[in-house]
């Protein structure tokens, strides 16, 4: 009788290597799927490792361009952010990974998929909601929610011991047990000593960015150009020569290089997970931090006030929540993305920036096509078509309600 076939989302790390061995131990044929979303990984070594453990096949899919164009760029267009700080680096990668994993599962005739997400985290929700939307008939094996598995492997030390027993080479150690997740947009760190929210992250933990204190003592200037809110060009200098990059993936990679060199994009937060728990996470989000900041600045110049307010209050908040909670493959996400496009029709222009010692500063912004800003109207030195006397009527109308409120409070003897 043929064995059930499972497509496992495999990273080559401790958890998924042990899960691979465990699934084989339980009698499954396992096809491993690896997503290249820009993490610094030796995919060939990981592939050989999976085959040595016992995987029947290993698929490595390059999803970097899809990740940038379909997830990162829309996030920049709407200035996506969760709880005012987190730029959703992990959340953004999950839809393209899930879609590619289901594609491999269908290609290899797997009736089940599996992942290494913890039973306390957000990623289990993100992946599984995506799986069920993409293939409603799929079945999921989530080891970290199976009592037999989590009772046997109560923590990372148990996994390390199991890896030793199974002769599985791993990079995680008992002295550095924190978990990492890396992609083109960011790297996240959690667990281990980081679970104490008052513990300062060790300096050797940060992988992507230069420590701001030891970053170069000279600044670096560059310019982002946007069309309809999407980054289309990055101009910078390299070895004293002017350079320009326009390919979406190369643009994102170059922004990463500049930001990493100057230590831009580190955050350390406690966030509210979708399942109700609070979690401490440390994140490095170099290039995306700069691109979002530049886009946000350009909108101040070219975007209508009321359009921006509606987008900020409704689209940005809900799109970010949808990404964080794993509801990407949903009708509400499709609706909001159409709203994002509509809001960005006039977000065209360029932003001159400077990176220095962990910060990105805007030096100036301009647009050749959008004319909402009029320097002569805004000037304190000339009147042009604006009559200052007309402001008296504006203030008077705005004050009607407040006068009534103030009078009411005065009658009650209440202090304003």
PDB file of C-alpha atoms in Angstrom, residues 67-332:
ATOM      1  CA  UNK A  67       7.826  38.755  -3.257  1.00  0.00           C
ATOM      2  CA  UNK A  68       9.034  42.265  -4.059  1.00  0.00           C
ATOM      3  CA  UNK A  69       6.504  43.167  -6.752  1.00  0.00           C
ATOM      4  CA  UNK A  70       3.357  41.531  -5.365  1.00  0.00           C
ATOM      5  CA  UNK A  71       3.843  41.991  -1.612  1.00  0.00           C
ATOM      6  CA  UNK A  72       6.549  44.507  -0.703  1.00  0.00           C
ATOM      7  CA  UNK A  73       5.593  47.177  -3.234  1.00  0.00           C
ATOM      8  CA  UNK A  74       1.876  47.270  -2.309  1.00  0.00           C
ATOM      9  CA  UNK A  75       2.956  47.448   1.346  1.00  0.00           C
ATOM     10  CA  UNK A  76       5.088  50.489   0.498  1.00  0.00           C
ATOM     11  CA  UNK A  77       2.221  52.051  -1.460  1.00  0.00           C
ATOM     12  CA  UNK A  78      -0.057  52.011   1.579  1.00  0.00           C
ATOM     13  CA  UNK A  79       2.717  52.533   4.184  1.00  0.00           C
ATOM     14  CA  UNK A  80       1.767  49.226   5.818  1.00  0.00           C
ATOM     15  CA  UNK A  81       2.731  48.966   9.482  1.00  0.00           C
ATOM     16  CA  UNK A  82       1.475  46.906  12.422  1.00  0.00           C
ATOM     17  CA  UNK A  83       1.070  48.586  15.799  1.00  0.00           C
ATOM     18  CA  UNK A  84       2.917  51.673  14.530  1.00  0.00           C
ATOM     19  CA  UNK A  85       6.345  50.004  14.389  1.00  0.00           C
ATOM     20  CA  UNK A  86       6.482  46.553  12.777  1.00  0.00           C
ATOM     21  CA  UNK A  87       6.820  46.687   8.976  1.00  0.00           C
ATOM     22  CA  UNK A  88       5.432  43.149   8.535  1.00  0.00           C
ATOM     23  CA  UNK A  89       8.577  41.585   7.069  1.00  0.00           C
ATOM     24  CA  UNK A  90       7.626  38.033   8.050  1.00  0.00           C
ATOM     25  CA  UNK A  91       3.946  38.455   7.216  1.00  0.00           C
ATOM     26  CA  UNK A  92       4.704  39.762   3.722  1.00  0.00           C
ATOM     27  CA  UNK A  93       6.605  36.636   2.696  1.00  0.00           C
ATOM     28  CA  UNK A  94       4.015  34.081   3.797  1.00  0.00           C
ATOM     29  CA  UNK A  95       1.532  34.412   0.882  1.00  0.00           C
ATOM     30  CA  UNK A  96       4.133  33.781  -1.843  1.00  0.00           C
ATOM     31  CA  UNK A  97       5.631  30.885   0.126  1.00  0.00           C
ATOM     32  CA  UNK A  98       2.235  29.264   0.721  1.00  0.00           C
ATOM     33  CA  UNK A  99       1.201  29.670  -2.913  1.00  0.00           C
ATOM     34  CA  UNK A 100       4.418  28.062  -4.156  1.00  0.00           C
ATOM     35  CA  UNK A 101       4.182  25.229  -1.616  1.00  0.00           C
ATOM     36  CA  UNK A 102       0.662  24.333  -2.727  1.00  0.00           C
ATOM     37  CA  UNK A 103       1.875  24.414  -6.333  1.00  0.00           C
ATOM     38  CA  UNK A 104       4.647  21.922  -5.509  1.00  0.00           C
ATOM     39  CA  UNK A 105       2.208  19.768  -3.546  1.00  0.00           C
ATOM     40  CA  UNK A 106      -0.119  19.630  -6.546  1.00  0.00           C
ATOM     41  CA  UNK A 107       2.751  18.901  -8.932  1.00  0.00           C
ATOM     42  CA  UNK A 108       4.015  15.999  -6.804  1.00  0.00           C
ATOM     43  CA  UNK A 109       0.528  14.691  -5.942  1.00  0.00           C
ATOM     44  CA  UNK A 110       0.870  15.306  -2.208  1.00  0.00           C
ATOM     45  CA  UNK A 111      -2.419  15.085  -0.322  1.00  0.00           C
ATOM     46  CA  UNK A 112      -0.951  16.688   2.797  1.00  0.00           C
ATOM     47  CA  UNK A 113       1.249  19.672   3.591  1.00  0.00           C
ATOM     48  CA  UNK A 114       3.268  20.341   6.724  1.00  0.00           C
ATOM     49  CA  UNK A 115       5.153  23.198   8.339  1.00  0.00           C
ATOM     50  CA  UNK A 116       7.334  23.906  11.370  1.00  0.00           C
ATOM     51  CA  UNK A 117       5.362  26.779  12.861  1.00  0.00           C
ATOM     52  CA  UNK A 118       5.008  26.908  16.618  1.00  0.00           C
ATOM     53  CA  UNK A 119       1.576  26.345  18.136  1.00  0.00           C
ATOM     54  CA  UNK A 120       1.814  29.723  19.874  1.00  0.00           C
ATOM     55  CA  UNK A 121       2.665  31.888  16.885  1.00  0.00           C
ATOM     56  CA  UNK A 122       1.106  33.745  13.989  1.00  0.00           C
ATOM     57  CA  UNK A 123       2.694  31.814  11.144  1.00  0.00           C
ATOM     58  CA  UNK A 124       0.624  28.668  11.667  1.00  0.00           C
ATOM     59  CA  UNK A 125      -2.469  30.790  11.042  1.00  0.00           C
ATOM     60  CA  UNK A 126      -0.973  32.593   8.052  1.00  0.00           C
ATOM     61  CA  UNK A 127       0.147  29.432   6.298  1.00  0.00           C
ATOM     62  CA  UNK A 128      -2.897  27.324   6.966  1.00  0.00           C
ATOM     63  CA  UNK A 129      -5.457  29.953   6.021  1.00  0.00           C
ATOM     64  CA  UNK A 130      -3.511  30.378   2.783  1.00  0.00           C
ATOM     65  CA  UNK A 131      -3.380  26.603   2.188  1.00  0.00           C
ATOM     66  CA  UNK A 132      -7.129  26.201   2.632  1.00  0.00           C
ATOM     67  CA  UNK A 133      -7.912  29.130   0.337  1.00  0.00           C
ATOM     68  CA  UNK A 134      -5.523  27.901  -2.367  1.00  0.00           C
ATOM     69  CA  UNK A 135      -6.592  24.249  -2.168  1.00  0.00           C
ATOM     70  CA  UNK A 136      -9.717  23.718  -0.028  1.00  0.00           C
ATOM     71  CA  UNK A 137      -9.267  19.921   0.036  1.00  0.00           C
ATOM     72  CA  UNK A 138      -5.722  19.964   1.424  1.00  0.00           C
ATOM     73  CA  UNK A 139      -4.912  18.370   4.781  1.00  0.00           C
ATOM     74  CA  UNK A 140      -2.350  19.904   7.133  1.00  0.00           C
ATOM     75  CA  UNK A 141       0.088  18.260   9.535  1.00  0.00           C
ATOM     76  CA  UNK A 142       1.115  20.806  12.166  1.00  0.00           C
ATOM     77  CA  UNK A 143       3.550  18.918  14.440  1.00  0.00           C
ATOM     78  CA  UNK A 144       3.765  21.674  17.048  1.00  0.00           C
ATOM     79  CA  UNK A 145       0.029  21.223  17.702  1.00  0.00           C
ATOM     80  CA  UNK A 146       0.175  17.414  17.930  1.00  0.00           C
ATOM     81  CA  UNK A 147       0.519  16.249  21.580  1.00  0.00           C
ATOM     82  CA  UNK A 148       2.672  13.272  20.612  1.00  0.00           C
ATOM     83  CA  UNK A 149       5.177  15.665  19.045  1.00  0.00           C
ATOM     84  CA  UNK A 150       5.202  18.580  21.474  1.00  0.00           C
ATOM     85  CA  UNK A 151       5.282  16.314  24.532  1.00  0.00           C
ATOM     86  CA  UNK A 152       8.280  14.514  23.096  1.00  0.00           C
ATOM     87  CA  UNK A 153      10.015  17.747  22.080  1.00  0.00           C
ATOM     88  CA  UNK A 154       9.166  20.142  24.895  1.00  0.00           C
ATOM     89  CA  UNK A 155      11.736  22.708  23.786  1.00  0.00           C
ATOM     90  CA  UNK A 156      14.682  23.452  21.563  1.00  0.00           C
ATOM     91  CA  UNK A 157      17.082  21.449  23.729  1.00  0.00           C
ATOM     92  CA  UNK A 158      15.016  18.302  23.072  1.00  0.00           C
ATOM     93  CA  UNK A 159      15.200  19.014  19.351  1.00  0.00           C
ATOM     94  CA  UNK A 160      18.953  19.481  19.565  1.00  0.00           C
ATOM     95  CA  UNK A 161      19.259  16.133  21.333  1.00  0.00           C
ATOM     96  CA  UNK A 162      17.043  14.457  18.699  1.00  0.00           C
ATOM     97  CA  UNK A 163      19.133  16.017  15.916  1.00  0.00           C
ATOM     98  CA  UNK A 164      22.248  14.561  17.501  1.00  0.00           C
ATOM     99  CA  UNK A 165      20.615  11.116  17.715  1.00  0.00           C
ATOM    100  CA  UNK A 166      19.556  11.308  14.053  1.00  0.00           C
ATOM    101  CA  UNK A 167      22.947  12.699  12.935  1.00  0.00           C
ATOM    102  CA  UNK A 168      21.283  15.879  11.671  1.00  0.00           C
ATOM    103  CA  UNK A 169      23.740  18.810  11.474  1.00  0.00           C
ATOM    104  CA  UNK A 170      22.258  22.085  12.772  1.00  0.00           C
ATOM    105  CA  UNK A 171      23.561  25.610  13.336  1.00  0.00           C
ATOM    106  CA  UNK A 172      21.450  26.383  16.428  1.00  0.00           C
ATOM    107  CA  UNK A 173      23.143  25.692  19.760  1.00  0.00           C
ATOM    108  CA  UNK A 174      22.033  25.491  23.361  1.00  0.00           C
ATOM    109  CA  UNK A 175      23.989  28.660  24.108  1.00  0.00           C
ATOM    110  CA  UNK A 176      22.259  30.652  21.322  1.00  0.00           C
ATOM    111  CA  UNK A 177      18.742  29.232  21.121  1.00  0.00           C
ATOM    112  CA  UNK A 178      16.901  32.196  19.628  1.00  0.00           C
ATOM    113  CA  UNK A 179      14.882  31.588  16.496  1.00  0.00           C
ATOM    114  CA  UNK A 180      15.519  33.505  13.270  1.00  0.00           C
ATOM    115  CA  UNK A 181      13.472  34.035  10.127  1.00  0.00           C
ATOM    116  CA  UNK A 182      15.056  35.860   7.206  1.00  0.00           C
ATOM    117  CA  UNK A 183      13.855  37.071   3.838  1.00  0.00           C
ATOM    118  CA  UNK A 184      14.630  39.851   1.375  1.00  0.00           C
ATOM    119  CA  UNK A 185      12.729  42.398   3.475  1.00  0.00           C
ATOM    120  CA  UNK A 186      13.950  41.583   6.971  1.00  0.00           C
ATOM    121  CA  UNK A 187      15.278  39.217   9.604  1.00  0.00           C
ATOM    122  CA  UNK A 188      13.384  38.461  12.804  1.00  0.00           C
ATOM    123  CA  UNK A 189      14.678  37.161  16.128  1.00  0.00           C
ATOM    124  CA  UNK A 190      12.650  35.679  18.978  1.00  0.00           C
ATOM    125  CA  UNK A 191      12.646  32.990  21.696  1.00  0.00           C
ATOM    126  CA  UNK A 192      15.441  32.025  24.085  1.00  0.00           C
ATOM    127  CA  UNK A 193      16.820  34.905  26.128  1.00  0.00           C
ATOM    128  CA  UNK A 194      14.711  37.330  24.058  1.00  0.00           C
ATOM    129  CA  UNK A 195      11.571  36.078  25.787  1.00  0.00           C
ATOM    130  CA  UNK A 196      12.453  38.369  28.693  1.00  0.00           C
ATOM    131  CA  UNK A 197      11.314  41.722  27.275  1.00  0.00           C
ATOM    132  CA  UNK A 198      13.792  43.554  29.515  1.00  0.00           C
ATOM    133  CA  UNK A 199      16.835  41.674  28.202  1.00  0.00           C
ATOM    134  CA  UNK A 200      18.957  43.718  25.833  1.00  0.00           C
ATOM    135  CA  UNK A 201      19.651  41.815  22.580  1.00  0.00           C
ATOM    136  CA  UNK A 202      23.302  40.767  22.385  1.00  0.00           C
ATOM    137  CA  UNK A 203      25.267  42.755  19.821  1.00  0.00           C
ATOM    138  CA  UNK A 204      26.266  39.618  17.924  1.00  0.00           C
ATOM    139  CA  UNK A 205      22.627  38.653  17.357  1.00  0.00           C
ATOM    140  CA  UNK A 206      21.962  41.223  14.633  1.00  0.00           C
ATOM    141  CA  UNK A 207      22.785  39.618  11.309  1.00  0.00           C
ATOM    142  CA  UNK A 208      21.858  42.049   8.542  1.00  0.00           C
ATOM    143  CA  UNK A 209      22.794  45.548   9.638  1.00  0.00           C
ATOM    144  CA  UNK A 210      25.940  47.246  10.810  1.00  0.00           C
ATOM    145  CA  UNK A 211      25.808  48.406  14.423  1.00  0.00           C
ATOM    146  CA  UNK A 212      24.923  52.118  14.126  1.00  0.00           C
ATOM    147  CA  UNK A 213      27.727  52.971  16.560  1.00  0.00           C
ATOM    148  CA  UNK A 214      30.330  51.386  14.266  1.00  0.00           C
ATOM    149  CA  UNK A 215      28.667  52.367  10.985  1.00  0.00           C
ATOM    150  CA  UNK A 216      30.629  54.669   8.633  1.00  0.00           C
ATOM    151  CA  UNK A 217      31.388  58.148   9.928  1.00  0.00           C
ATOM    152  CA  UNK A 218      30.437  59.638   6.567  1.00  0.00           C
ATOM    153  CA  UNK A 219      26.866  59.825   5.295  1.00  0.00           C
ATOM    154  CA  UNK A 220      25.574  58.378   2.015  1.00  0.00           C
ATOM    155  CA  UNK A 221      23.110  60.231  -0.236  1.00  0.00           C
ATOM    156  CA  UNK A 222      20.743  58.651  -2.764  1.00  0.00           C
ATOM    157  CA  UNK A 223      17.431  59.321  -4.514  1.00  0.00           C
ATOM    158  CA  UNK A 224      14.295  57.204  -4.847  1.00  0.00           C
ATOM    159  CA  UNK A 225      11.878  57.847  -7.716  1.00  0.00           C
ATOM    160  CA  UNK A 226       8.254  56.713  -7.486  1.00  0.00           C
ATOM    161  CA  UNK A 227       5.509  56.217 -10.077  1.00  0.00           C
ATOM    162  CA  UNK A 228       2.000  55.634  -8.762  1.00  0.00           C
ATOM    163  CA  UNK A 229       3.532  54.988  -5.364  1.00  0.00           C
ATOM    164  CA  UNK A 230       5.849  52.236  -6.616  1.00  0.00           C
ATOM    165  CA  UNK A 231       9.659  52.623  -6.461  1.00  0.00           C
ATOM    166  CA  UNK A 232      10.914  52.676 -10.057  1.00  0.00           C
ATOM    167  CA  UNK A 233      14.445  54.051  -9.778  1.00  0.00           C
ATOM    168  CA  UNK A 234      17.247  54.369  -7.227  1.00  0.00           C
ATOM    169  CA  UNK A 235      20.140  56.727  -7.979  1.00  0.00           C
ATOM    170  CA  UNK A 236      23.306  56.589  -5.871  1.00  0.00           C
ATOM    171  CA  UNK A 237      27.081  56.749  -6.047  1.00  0.00           C
ATOM    172  CA  UNK A 238      29.493  53.849  -5.980  1.00  0.00           C
ATOM    173  CA  UNK A 239      33.227  54.443  -5.825  1.00  0.00           C
ATOM    174  CA  UNK A 240      32.562  58.057  -6.788  1.00  0.00           C
ATOM    175  CA  UNK A 241      30.587  57.166  -9.909  1.00  0.00           C
ATOM    176  CA  UNK A 242      26.877  57.800 -10.489  1.00  0.00           C
ATOM    177  CA  UNK A 243      24.797  54.615 -10.530  1.00  0.00           C
ATOM    178  CA  UNK A 244      21.140  53.974 -11.350  1.00  0.00           C
ATOM    179  CA  UNK A 245      19.059  50.851 -10.841  1.00  0.00           C
ATOM    180  CA  UNK A 246      15.517  50.319 -12.142  1.00  0.00           C
ATOM    181  CA  UNK A 247      14.899  46.570 -12.058  1.00  0.00           C
ATOM    182  CA  UNK A 248      12.470  46.001  -9.118  1.00  0.00           C
ATOM    183  CA  UNK A 249      14.480  43.223  -7.492  1.00  0.00           C
ATOM    184  CA  UNK A 250      17.828  44.939  -8.010  1.00  0.00           C
ATOM    185  CA  UNK A 251      16.392  48.211  -6.689  1.00  0.00           C
ATOM    186  CA  UNK A 252      15.234  46.501  -3.509  1.00  0.00           C
ATOM    187  CA  UNK A 253      18.564  44.687  -3.080  1.00  0.00           C
ATOM    188  CA  UNK A 254      20.522  47.930  -3.564  1.00  0.00           C
ATOM    189  CA  UNK A 255      18.349  49.738  -1.007  1.00  0.00           C
ATOM    190  CA  UNK A 256      19.121  46.877   1.374  1.00  0.00           C
ATOM    191  CA  UNK A 257      22.861  47.212   0.794  1.00  0.00           C
ATOM    192  CA  UNK A 258      22.844  50.956   1.543  1.00  0.00           C
ATOM    193  CA  UNK A 259      20.636  50.598   4.619  1.00  0.00           C
ATOM    194  CA  UNK A 260      22.577  47.638   6.017  1.00  0.00           C
ATOM    195  CA  UNK A 261      25.854  49.479   5.609  1.00  0.00           C
ATOM    196  CA  UNK A 262      24.560  52.351   7.755  1.00  0.00           C
ATOM    197  CA  UNK A 263      22.644  50.324  10.353  1.00  0.00           C
ATOM    198  CA  UNK A 264      19.172  51.462   9.280  1.00  0.00           C
ATOM    199  CA  UNK A 265      16.062  49.478  10.211  1.00  0.00           C
ATOM    200  CA  UNK A 266      16.506  47.882  13.650  1.00  0.00           C
ATOM    201  CA  UNK A 267      13.528  47.666  16.001  1.00  0.00           C
ATOM    202  CA  UNK A 268      12.867  45.807  19.259  1.00  0.00           C
ATOM    203  CA  UNK A 269       9.194  45.530  20.237  1.00  0.00           C
ATOM    204  CA  UNK A 270       6.544  43.653  22.162  1.00  0.00           C
ATOM    205  CA  UNK A 271       3.597  43.001  19.848  1.00  0.00           C
ATOM    206  CA  UNK A 272       0.140  41.485  20.105  1.00  0.00           C
ATOM    207  CA  UNK A 273      -0.104  38.234  18.205  1.00  0.00           C
ATOM    208  CA  UNK A 274      -3.313  37.354  16.367  1.00  0.00           C
ATOM    209  CA  UNK A 275      -3.987  34.402  18.672  1.00  0.00           C
ATOM    210  CA  UNK A 276      -4.039  36.698  21.726  1.00  0.00           C
ATOM    211  CA  UNK A 277      -0.544  36.347  23.197  1.00  0.00           C
ATOM    212  CA  UNK A 278       2.003  39.102  23.554  1.00  0.00           C
ATOM    213  CA  UNK A 279       5.379  38.411  21.981  1.00  0.00           C
ATOM    214  CA  UNK A 280       8.769  40.102  22.019  1.00  0.00           C
ATOM    215  CA  UNK A 281      10.390  40.380  18.600  1.00  0.00           C
ATOM    216  CA  UNK A 282      13.548  42.013  17.291  1.00  0.00           C
ATOM    217  CA  UNK A 283      13.532  42.941  13.623  1.00  0.00           C
ATOM    218  CA  UNK A 284      15.975  44.220  11.018  1.00  0.00           C
ATOM    219  CA  UNK A 285      14.166  45.735   8.042  1.00  0.00           C
ATOM    220  CA  UNK A 286      16.794  47.792   6.186  1.00  0.00           C
ATOM    221  CA  UNK A 287      15.733  48.627   2.620  1.00  0.00           C
ATOM    222  CA  UNK A 288      12.000  48.464   3.271  1.00  0.00           C
ATOM    223  CA  UNK A 289      12.370  50.976   6.114  1.00  0.00           C
ATOM    224  CA  UNK A 290      14.000  53.491   3.780  1.00  0.00           C
ATOM    225  CA  UNK A 291      11.594  52.911   0.889  1.00  0.00           C
ATOM    226  CA  UNK A 292       8.540  53.277   3.119  1.00  0.00           C
ATOM    227  CA  UNK A 293       9.908  56.446   4.746  1.00  0.00           C
ATOM    228  CA  UNK A 294      10.668  58.018   1.367  1.00  0.00           C
ATOM    229  CA  UNK A 295       7.220  57.109   0.032  1.00  0.00           C
ATOM    230  CA  UNK A 296       5.532  58.507   3.112  1.00  0.00           C
ATOM    231  CA  UNK A 297       7.420  61.762   2.659  1.00  0.00           C
ATOM    232  CA  UNK A 298       6.516  62.088  -1.031  1.00  0.00           C
ATOM    233  CA  UNK A 299       2.829  61.682  -0.220  1.00  0.00           C
ATOM    234  CA  UNK A 300       3.014  64.856   1.846  1.00  0.00           C
ATOM    235  CA  UNK A 301       3.868  66.728  -1.353  1.00  0.00           C
ATOM    236  CA  UNK A 302       1.572  65.110  -3.915  1.00  0.00           C
ATOM    237  CA  UNK A 303      -1.373  63.380  -2.221  1.00  0.00           C
ATOM    238  CA  UNK A 304      -4.676  65.128  -1.589  1.00  0.00           C
ATOM    239  CA  UNK A 305      -5.373  65.691   2.111  1.00  0.00           C
ATOM    240  CA  UNK A 306      -8.728  63.905   2.255  1.00  0.00           C
ATOM    241  CA  UNK A 307      -7.595  60.981   0.115  1.00  0.00           C
ATOM    242  CA  UNK A 308      -4.604  60.553   2.406  1.00  0.00           C
ATOM    243  CA  UNK A 309      -6.748  60.722   5.537  1.00  0.00           C
ATOM    244  CA  UNK A 310      -9.192  58.102   4.263  1.00  0.00           C
ATOM    245  CA  UNK A 311      -6.354  55.846   3.132  1.00  0.00           C
ATOM    246  CA  UNK A 312      -4.540  56.176   6.466  1.00  0.00           C
ATOM    247  CA  UNK A 313      -7.651  55.599   8.583  1.00  0.00           C
ATOM    248  CA  UNK A 314      -9.117  52.718   6.611  1.00  0.00           C
ATOM    249  CA  UNK A 315      -6.827  51.169   4.008  1.00  0.00           C
ATOM    250  CA  UNK A 316      -3.442  51.266   5.756  1.00  0.00           C
ATOM    251  CA  UNK A 317      -4.767  49.995   9.075  1.00  0.00           C
ATOM    252  CA  UNK A 318      -6.880  47.179   7.624  1.00  0.00           C
ATOM    253  CA  UNK A 319      -4.417  46.089   4.951  1.00  0.00           C
ATOM    254  CA  UNK A 320      -1.694  45.833   7.600  1.00  0.00           C
ATOM    255  CA  UNK A 321      -3.996  43.846   9.887  1.00  0.00           C
ATOM    256  CA  UNK A 322      -4.955  41.506   7.047  1.00  0.00           C
ATOM    257  CA  UNK A 323      -1.296  40.844   6.262  1.00  0.00           C
ATOM    258  CA  UNK A 324      -0.411  40.299   9.909  1.00  0.00           C
ATOM    259  CA  UNK A 325      -3.358  37.983  10.580  1.00  0.00           C
ATOM    260  CA  UNK A 326      -2.803  35.840   7.494  1.00  0.00           C
ATOM    261  CA  UNK A 327      -5.906  36.803   5.513  1.00  0.00           C
ATOM    262  CA  UNK A 328      -4.090  37.661   2.293  1.00  0.00           C
ATOM    263  CA  UNK A 329      -6.120  35.264   0.137  1.00  0.00           C
ATOM    264  CA  UNK A 330      -9.417  36.918   0.943  1.00  0.00           C
ATOM    265  CA  UNK A 331     -11.973  39.154  -0.789  1.00  0.00           C
ATOM    266  CA  UNK A 332     -11.264  41.997   1.636  1.00  0.00           C
TER     267      UNK A 332
END
